[in-house]
PDB file of C-alpha atoms in Angstrom:
ATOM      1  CA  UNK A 802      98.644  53.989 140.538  1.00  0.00           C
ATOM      2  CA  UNK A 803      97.569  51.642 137.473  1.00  0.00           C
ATOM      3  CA  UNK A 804      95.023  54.994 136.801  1.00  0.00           C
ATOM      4  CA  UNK A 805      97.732  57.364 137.000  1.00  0.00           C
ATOM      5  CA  UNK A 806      99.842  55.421 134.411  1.00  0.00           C
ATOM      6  CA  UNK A 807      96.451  54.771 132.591  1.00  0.00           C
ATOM      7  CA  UNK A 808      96.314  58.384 131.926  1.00  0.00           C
ATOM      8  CA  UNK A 809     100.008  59.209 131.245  1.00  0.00           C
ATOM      9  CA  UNK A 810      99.491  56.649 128.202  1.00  0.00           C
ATOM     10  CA  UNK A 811      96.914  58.941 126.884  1.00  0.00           C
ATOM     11  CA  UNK A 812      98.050  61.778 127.085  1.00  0.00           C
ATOM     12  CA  UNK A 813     101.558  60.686 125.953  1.00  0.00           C
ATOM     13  CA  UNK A 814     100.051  59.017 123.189  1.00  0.00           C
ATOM     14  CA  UNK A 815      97.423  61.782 122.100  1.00  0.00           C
ATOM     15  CA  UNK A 816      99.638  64.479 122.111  1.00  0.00           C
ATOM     16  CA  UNK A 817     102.826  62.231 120.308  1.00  0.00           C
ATOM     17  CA  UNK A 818      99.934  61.418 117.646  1.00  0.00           C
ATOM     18  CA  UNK A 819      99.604  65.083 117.700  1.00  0.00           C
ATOM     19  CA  UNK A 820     102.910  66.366 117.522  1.00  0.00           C
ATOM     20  CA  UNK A 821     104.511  64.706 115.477  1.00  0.00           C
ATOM     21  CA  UNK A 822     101.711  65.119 112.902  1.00  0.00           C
ATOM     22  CA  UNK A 823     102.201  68.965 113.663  1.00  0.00           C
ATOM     23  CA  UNK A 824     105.777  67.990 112.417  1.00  0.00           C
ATOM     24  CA  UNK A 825     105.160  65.940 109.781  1.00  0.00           C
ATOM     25  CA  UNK A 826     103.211  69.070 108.251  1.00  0.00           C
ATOM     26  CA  UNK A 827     105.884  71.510 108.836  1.00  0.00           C
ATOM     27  CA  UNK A 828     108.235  69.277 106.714  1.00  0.00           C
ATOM     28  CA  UNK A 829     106.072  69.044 104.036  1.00  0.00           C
ATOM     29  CA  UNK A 830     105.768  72.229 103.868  1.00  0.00           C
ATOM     30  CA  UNK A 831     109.433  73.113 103.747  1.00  0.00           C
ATOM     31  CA  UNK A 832     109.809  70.025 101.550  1.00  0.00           C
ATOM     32  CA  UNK A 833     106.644  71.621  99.104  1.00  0.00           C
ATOM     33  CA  UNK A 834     105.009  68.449  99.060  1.00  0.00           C
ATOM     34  CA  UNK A 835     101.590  68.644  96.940  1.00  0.00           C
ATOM     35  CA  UNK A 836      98.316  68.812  98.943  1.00  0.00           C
ATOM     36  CA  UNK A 837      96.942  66.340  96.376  1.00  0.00           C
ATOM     37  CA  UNK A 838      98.521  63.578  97.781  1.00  0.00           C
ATOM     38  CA  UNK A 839      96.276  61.500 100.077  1.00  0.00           C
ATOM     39  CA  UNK A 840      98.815  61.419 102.741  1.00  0.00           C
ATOM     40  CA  UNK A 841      99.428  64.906 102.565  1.00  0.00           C
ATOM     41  CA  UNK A 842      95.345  65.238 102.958  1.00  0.00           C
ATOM     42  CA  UNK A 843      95.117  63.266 105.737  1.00  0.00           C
ATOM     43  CA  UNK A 844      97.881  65.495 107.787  1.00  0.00           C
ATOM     44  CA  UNK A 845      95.903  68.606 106.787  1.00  0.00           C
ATOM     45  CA  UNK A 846      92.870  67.317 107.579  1.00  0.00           C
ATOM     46  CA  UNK A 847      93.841  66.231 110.947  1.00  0.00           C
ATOM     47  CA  UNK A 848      95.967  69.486 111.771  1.00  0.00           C
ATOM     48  CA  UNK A 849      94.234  72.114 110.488  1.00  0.00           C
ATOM     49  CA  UNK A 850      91.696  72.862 113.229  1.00  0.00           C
ATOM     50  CA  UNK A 851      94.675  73.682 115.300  1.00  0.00           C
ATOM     51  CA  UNK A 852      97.075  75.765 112.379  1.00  0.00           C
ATOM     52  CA  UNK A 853      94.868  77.971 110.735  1.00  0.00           C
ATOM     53  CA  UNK A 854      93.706  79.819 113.643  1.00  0.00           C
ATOM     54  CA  UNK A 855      97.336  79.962 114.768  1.00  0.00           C
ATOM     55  CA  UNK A 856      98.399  81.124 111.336  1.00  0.00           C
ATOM     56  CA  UNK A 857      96.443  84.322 111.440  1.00  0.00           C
ATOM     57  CA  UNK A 858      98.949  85.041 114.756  1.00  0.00           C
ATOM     58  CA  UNK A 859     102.072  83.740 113.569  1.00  0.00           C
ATOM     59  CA  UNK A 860     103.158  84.557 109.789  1.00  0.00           C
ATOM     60  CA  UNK A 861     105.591  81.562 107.719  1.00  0.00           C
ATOM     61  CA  UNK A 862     108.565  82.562 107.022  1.00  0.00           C
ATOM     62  CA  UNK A 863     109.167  81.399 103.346  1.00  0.00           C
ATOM     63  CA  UNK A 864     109.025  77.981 103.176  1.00  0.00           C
ATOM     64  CA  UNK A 865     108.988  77.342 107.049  1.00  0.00           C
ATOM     65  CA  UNK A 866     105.469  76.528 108.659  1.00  0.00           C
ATOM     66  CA  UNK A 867     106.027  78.403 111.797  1.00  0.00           C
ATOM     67  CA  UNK A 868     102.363  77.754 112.801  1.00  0.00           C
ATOM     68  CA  UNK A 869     102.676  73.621 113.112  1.00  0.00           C
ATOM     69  CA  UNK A 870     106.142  73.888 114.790  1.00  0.00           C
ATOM     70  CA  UNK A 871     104.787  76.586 117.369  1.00  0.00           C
ATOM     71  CA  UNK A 872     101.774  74.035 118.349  1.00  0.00           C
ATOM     72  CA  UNK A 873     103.565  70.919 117.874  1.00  0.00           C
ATOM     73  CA  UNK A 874     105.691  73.195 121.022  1.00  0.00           C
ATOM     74  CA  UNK A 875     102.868  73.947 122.870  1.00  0.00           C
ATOM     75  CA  UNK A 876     101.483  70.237 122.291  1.00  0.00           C
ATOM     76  CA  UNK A 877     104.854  69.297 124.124  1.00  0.00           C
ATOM     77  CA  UNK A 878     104.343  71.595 126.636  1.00  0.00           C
ATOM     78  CA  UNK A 879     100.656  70.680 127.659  1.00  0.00           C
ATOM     79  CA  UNK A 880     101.569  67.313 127.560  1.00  0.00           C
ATOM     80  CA  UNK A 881     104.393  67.953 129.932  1.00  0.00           C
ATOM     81  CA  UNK A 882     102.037  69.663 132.212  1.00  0.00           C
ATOM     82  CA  UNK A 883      99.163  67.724 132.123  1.00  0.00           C
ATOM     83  CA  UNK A 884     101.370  64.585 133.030  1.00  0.00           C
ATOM     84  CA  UNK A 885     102.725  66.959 135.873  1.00  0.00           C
ATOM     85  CA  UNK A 886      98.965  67.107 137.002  1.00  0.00           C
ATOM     86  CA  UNK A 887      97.988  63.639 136.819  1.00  0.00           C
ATOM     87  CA  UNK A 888     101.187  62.629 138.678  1.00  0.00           C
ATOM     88  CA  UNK A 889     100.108  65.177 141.829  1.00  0.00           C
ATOM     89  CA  UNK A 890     102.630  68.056 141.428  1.00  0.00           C
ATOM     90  CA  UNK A 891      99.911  70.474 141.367  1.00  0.00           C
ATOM     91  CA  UNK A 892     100.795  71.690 144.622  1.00  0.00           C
ATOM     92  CA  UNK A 893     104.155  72.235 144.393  1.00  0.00           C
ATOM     93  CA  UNK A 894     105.805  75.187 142.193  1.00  0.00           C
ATOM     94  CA  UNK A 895     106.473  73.945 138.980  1.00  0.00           C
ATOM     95  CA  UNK A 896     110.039  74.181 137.268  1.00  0.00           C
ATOM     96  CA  UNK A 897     108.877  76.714 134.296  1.00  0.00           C
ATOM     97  CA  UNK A 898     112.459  76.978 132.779  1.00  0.00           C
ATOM     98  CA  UNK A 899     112.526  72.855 133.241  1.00  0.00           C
ATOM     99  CA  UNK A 900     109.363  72.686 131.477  1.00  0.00           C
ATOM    100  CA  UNK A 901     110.106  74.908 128.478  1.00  0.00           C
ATOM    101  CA  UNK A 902     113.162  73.026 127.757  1.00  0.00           C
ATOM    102  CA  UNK A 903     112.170  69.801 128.083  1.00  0.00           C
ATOM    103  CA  UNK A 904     109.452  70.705 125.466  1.00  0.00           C
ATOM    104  CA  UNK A 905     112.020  71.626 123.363  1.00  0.00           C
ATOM    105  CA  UNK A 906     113.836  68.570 123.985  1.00  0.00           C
ATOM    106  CA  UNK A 907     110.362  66.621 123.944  1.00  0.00           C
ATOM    107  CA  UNK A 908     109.987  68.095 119.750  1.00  0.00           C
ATOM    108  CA  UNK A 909     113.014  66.721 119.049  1.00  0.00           C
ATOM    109  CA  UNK A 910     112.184  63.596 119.823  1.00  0.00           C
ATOM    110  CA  UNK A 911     109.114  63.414 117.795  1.00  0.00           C
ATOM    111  CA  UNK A 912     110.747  64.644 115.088  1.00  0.00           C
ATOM    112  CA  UNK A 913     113.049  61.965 115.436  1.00  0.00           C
ATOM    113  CA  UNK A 914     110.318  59.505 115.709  1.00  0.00           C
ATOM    114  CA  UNK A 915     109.046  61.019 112.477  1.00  0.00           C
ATOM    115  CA  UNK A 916     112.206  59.990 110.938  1.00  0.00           C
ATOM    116  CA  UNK A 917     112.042  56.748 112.147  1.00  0.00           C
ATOM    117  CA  UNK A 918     108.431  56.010 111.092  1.00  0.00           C
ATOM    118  CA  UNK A 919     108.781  57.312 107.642  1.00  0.00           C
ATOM    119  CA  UNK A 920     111.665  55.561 106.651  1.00  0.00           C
ATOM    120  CA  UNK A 921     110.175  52.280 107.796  1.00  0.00           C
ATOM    121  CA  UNK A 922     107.090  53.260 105.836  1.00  0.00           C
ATOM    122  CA  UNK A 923     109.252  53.782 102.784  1.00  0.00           C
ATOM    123  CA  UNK A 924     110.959  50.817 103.100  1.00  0.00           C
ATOM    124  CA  UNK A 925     107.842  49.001 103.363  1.00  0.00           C
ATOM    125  CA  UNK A 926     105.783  50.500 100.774  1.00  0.00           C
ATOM    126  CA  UNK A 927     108.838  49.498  98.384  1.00  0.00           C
ATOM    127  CA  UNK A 928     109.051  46.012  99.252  1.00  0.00           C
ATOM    128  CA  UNK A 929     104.680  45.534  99.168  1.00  0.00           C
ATOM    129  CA  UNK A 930     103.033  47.790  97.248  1.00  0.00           C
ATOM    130  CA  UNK A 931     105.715  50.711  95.160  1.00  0.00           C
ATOM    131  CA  UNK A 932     102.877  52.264  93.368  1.00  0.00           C
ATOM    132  CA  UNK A 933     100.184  52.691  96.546  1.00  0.00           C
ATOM    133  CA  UNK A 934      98.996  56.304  95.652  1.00  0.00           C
ATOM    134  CA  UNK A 935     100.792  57.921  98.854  1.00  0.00           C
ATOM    135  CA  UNK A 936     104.193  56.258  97.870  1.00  0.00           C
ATOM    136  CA  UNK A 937     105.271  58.784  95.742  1.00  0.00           C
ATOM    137  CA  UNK A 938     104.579  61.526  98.939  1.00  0.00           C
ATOM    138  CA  UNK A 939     106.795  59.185 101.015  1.00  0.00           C
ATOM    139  CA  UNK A 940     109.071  58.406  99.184  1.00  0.00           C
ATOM    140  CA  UNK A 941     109.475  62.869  98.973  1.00  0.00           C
ATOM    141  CA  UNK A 942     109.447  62.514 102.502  1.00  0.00           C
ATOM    142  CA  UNK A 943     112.130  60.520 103.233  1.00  0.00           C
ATOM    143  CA  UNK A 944     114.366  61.172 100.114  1.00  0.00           C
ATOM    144  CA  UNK A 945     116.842  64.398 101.767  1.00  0.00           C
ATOM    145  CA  UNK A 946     117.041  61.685 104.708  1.00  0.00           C
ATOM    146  CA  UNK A 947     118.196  59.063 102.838  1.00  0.00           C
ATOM    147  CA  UNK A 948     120.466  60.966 100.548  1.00  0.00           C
ATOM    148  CA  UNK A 949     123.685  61.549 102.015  1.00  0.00           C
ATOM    149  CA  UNK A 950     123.988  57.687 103.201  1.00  0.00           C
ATOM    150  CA  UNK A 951     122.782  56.380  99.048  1.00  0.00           C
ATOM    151  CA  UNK A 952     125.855  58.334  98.532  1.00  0.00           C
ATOM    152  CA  UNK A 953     127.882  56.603 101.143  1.00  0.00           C
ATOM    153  CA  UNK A 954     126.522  53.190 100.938  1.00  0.00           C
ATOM    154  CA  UNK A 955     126.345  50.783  97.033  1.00  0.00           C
ATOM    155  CA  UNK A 956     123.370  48.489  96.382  1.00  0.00           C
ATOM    156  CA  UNK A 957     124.418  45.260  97.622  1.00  0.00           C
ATOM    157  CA  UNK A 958     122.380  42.843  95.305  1.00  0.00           C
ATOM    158  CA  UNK A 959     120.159  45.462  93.639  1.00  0.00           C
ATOM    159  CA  UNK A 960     119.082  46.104  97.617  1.00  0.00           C
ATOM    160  CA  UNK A 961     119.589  49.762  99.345  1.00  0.00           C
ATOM    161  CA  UNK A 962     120.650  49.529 102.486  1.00  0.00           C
ATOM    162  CA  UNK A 963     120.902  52.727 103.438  1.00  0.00           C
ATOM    163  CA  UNK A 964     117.256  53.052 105.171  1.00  0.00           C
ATOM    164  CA  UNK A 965     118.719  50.411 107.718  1.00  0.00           C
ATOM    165  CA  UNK A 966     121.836  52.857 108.497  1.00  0.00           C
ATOM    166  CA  UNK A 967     119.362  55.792 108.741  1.00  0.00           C
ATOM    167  CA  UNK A 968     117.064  54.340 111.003  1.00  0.00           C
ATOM    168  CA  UNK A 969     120.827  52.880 113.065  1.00  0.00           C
ATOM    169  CA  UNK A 970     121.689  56.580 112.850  1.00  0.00           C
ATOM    170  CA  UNK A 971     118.105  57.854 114.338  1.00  0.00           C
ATOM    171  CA  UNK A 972     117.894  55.285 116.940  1.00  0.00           C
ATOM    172  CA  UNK A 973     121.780  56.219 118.320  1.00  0.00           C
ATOM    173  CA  UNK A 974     120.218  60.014 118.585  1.00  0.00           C
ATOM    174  CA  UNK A 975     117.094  58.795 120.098  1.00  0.00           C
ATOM    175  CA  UNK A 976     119.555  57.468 122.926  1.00  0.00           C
ATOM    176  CA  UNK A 977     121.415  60.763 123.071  1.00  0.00           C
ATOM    177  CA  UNK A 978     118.393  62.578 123.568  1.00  0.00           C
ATOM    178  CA  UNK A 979     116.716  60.121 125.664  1.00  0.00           C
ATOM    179  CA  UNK A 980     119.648  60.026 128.246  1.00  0.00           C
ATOM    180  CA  UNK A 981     120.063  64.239 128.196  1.00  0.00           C
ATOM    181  CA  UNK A 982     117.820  64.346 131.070  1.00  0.00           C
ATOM    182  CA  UNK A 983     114.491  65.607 129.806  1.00  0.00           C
TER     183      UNK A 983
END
């Protein structure tokens, strides 16, 4: 069993690395985030042997990258099924319907991850090092996030808390979607 959960590990890590980059350059897309940036560069460069074939399939539709969300889906799903496959289910009939929504559900995480991981980025890139070259790009990022609670929430000290509600805020709907069953 220790090579069974060996294997789930990869491929749950692969194809979260994956997805959520898929993600991450959907939303800077929609966001219009300049491909100068080096952290922009580095999600392009890692994505794009998978989106531009894809692209020549499946149009955008204005500012929405339909291409990285449709393979950040199918990422899900072949993760899903692979992990049915290395668990021994490859007998049995699988649960299609099961299996397309719980890639849906399975993006929705990531993206939540995403969240997660940029704001603690943000936070610290401000406290260490404000004017690394792929702050700026972050800081983009995580600004429509962070938004609604700066509005909500005063400094305290010359200190913005509101990254620490955010991430309180992602983590309850990590639970939600965690305990939905998929």
């Amino acid at each position: 069993m220790l090579l069974i959960d060996i294997a789930r590990l990869l491929i749950e890590t692969t194809a979260a690395l994956l997805g959520v980059t898929l993600l991450l350059r959907a939303y800077m897309n929609y966001v219009g985030m300049p491909g100068r940036n080096p952290f922009a560069q580095f999600v392009l460069a890692l994505t794009d042997w998978l989106v531009r074939p894809l692209r020549r399939v499946i149009p955008s539709a204005g500012r929405i990258d339909s291409a990285s969300l449709v393979a950040a889906y199918f990422m899900a799903l072949l993760m899903l099924a692979l992990t049915l496959l290395v668990i021994g289910a490859a007998g049995t009939s699988w649960p299609w319907a099961q299996l397309l929504l719980a890639a849906l559900v399975q993006v929705l995480r990531w993206a939540l991850y995403m969240v997660f991981f940029l704001v603690l980025l943000h936070v610290i890139l401000s406290w260490v090092n404000p004017y690394a070259p792929v702050a700026p790009g972050i800081a983009l990022l995580v600004r429509p996030f962070l938004a609604p609670f700066q509005r909500i929430i005063p400094l305290v000290g010359g200190v913005d808390l509101s990254p620490i509600a955010l991430i309180v805020v992602v983590q309850i709907l990590l639970l939600v979607v965690n305990r939905s069953g998929f």
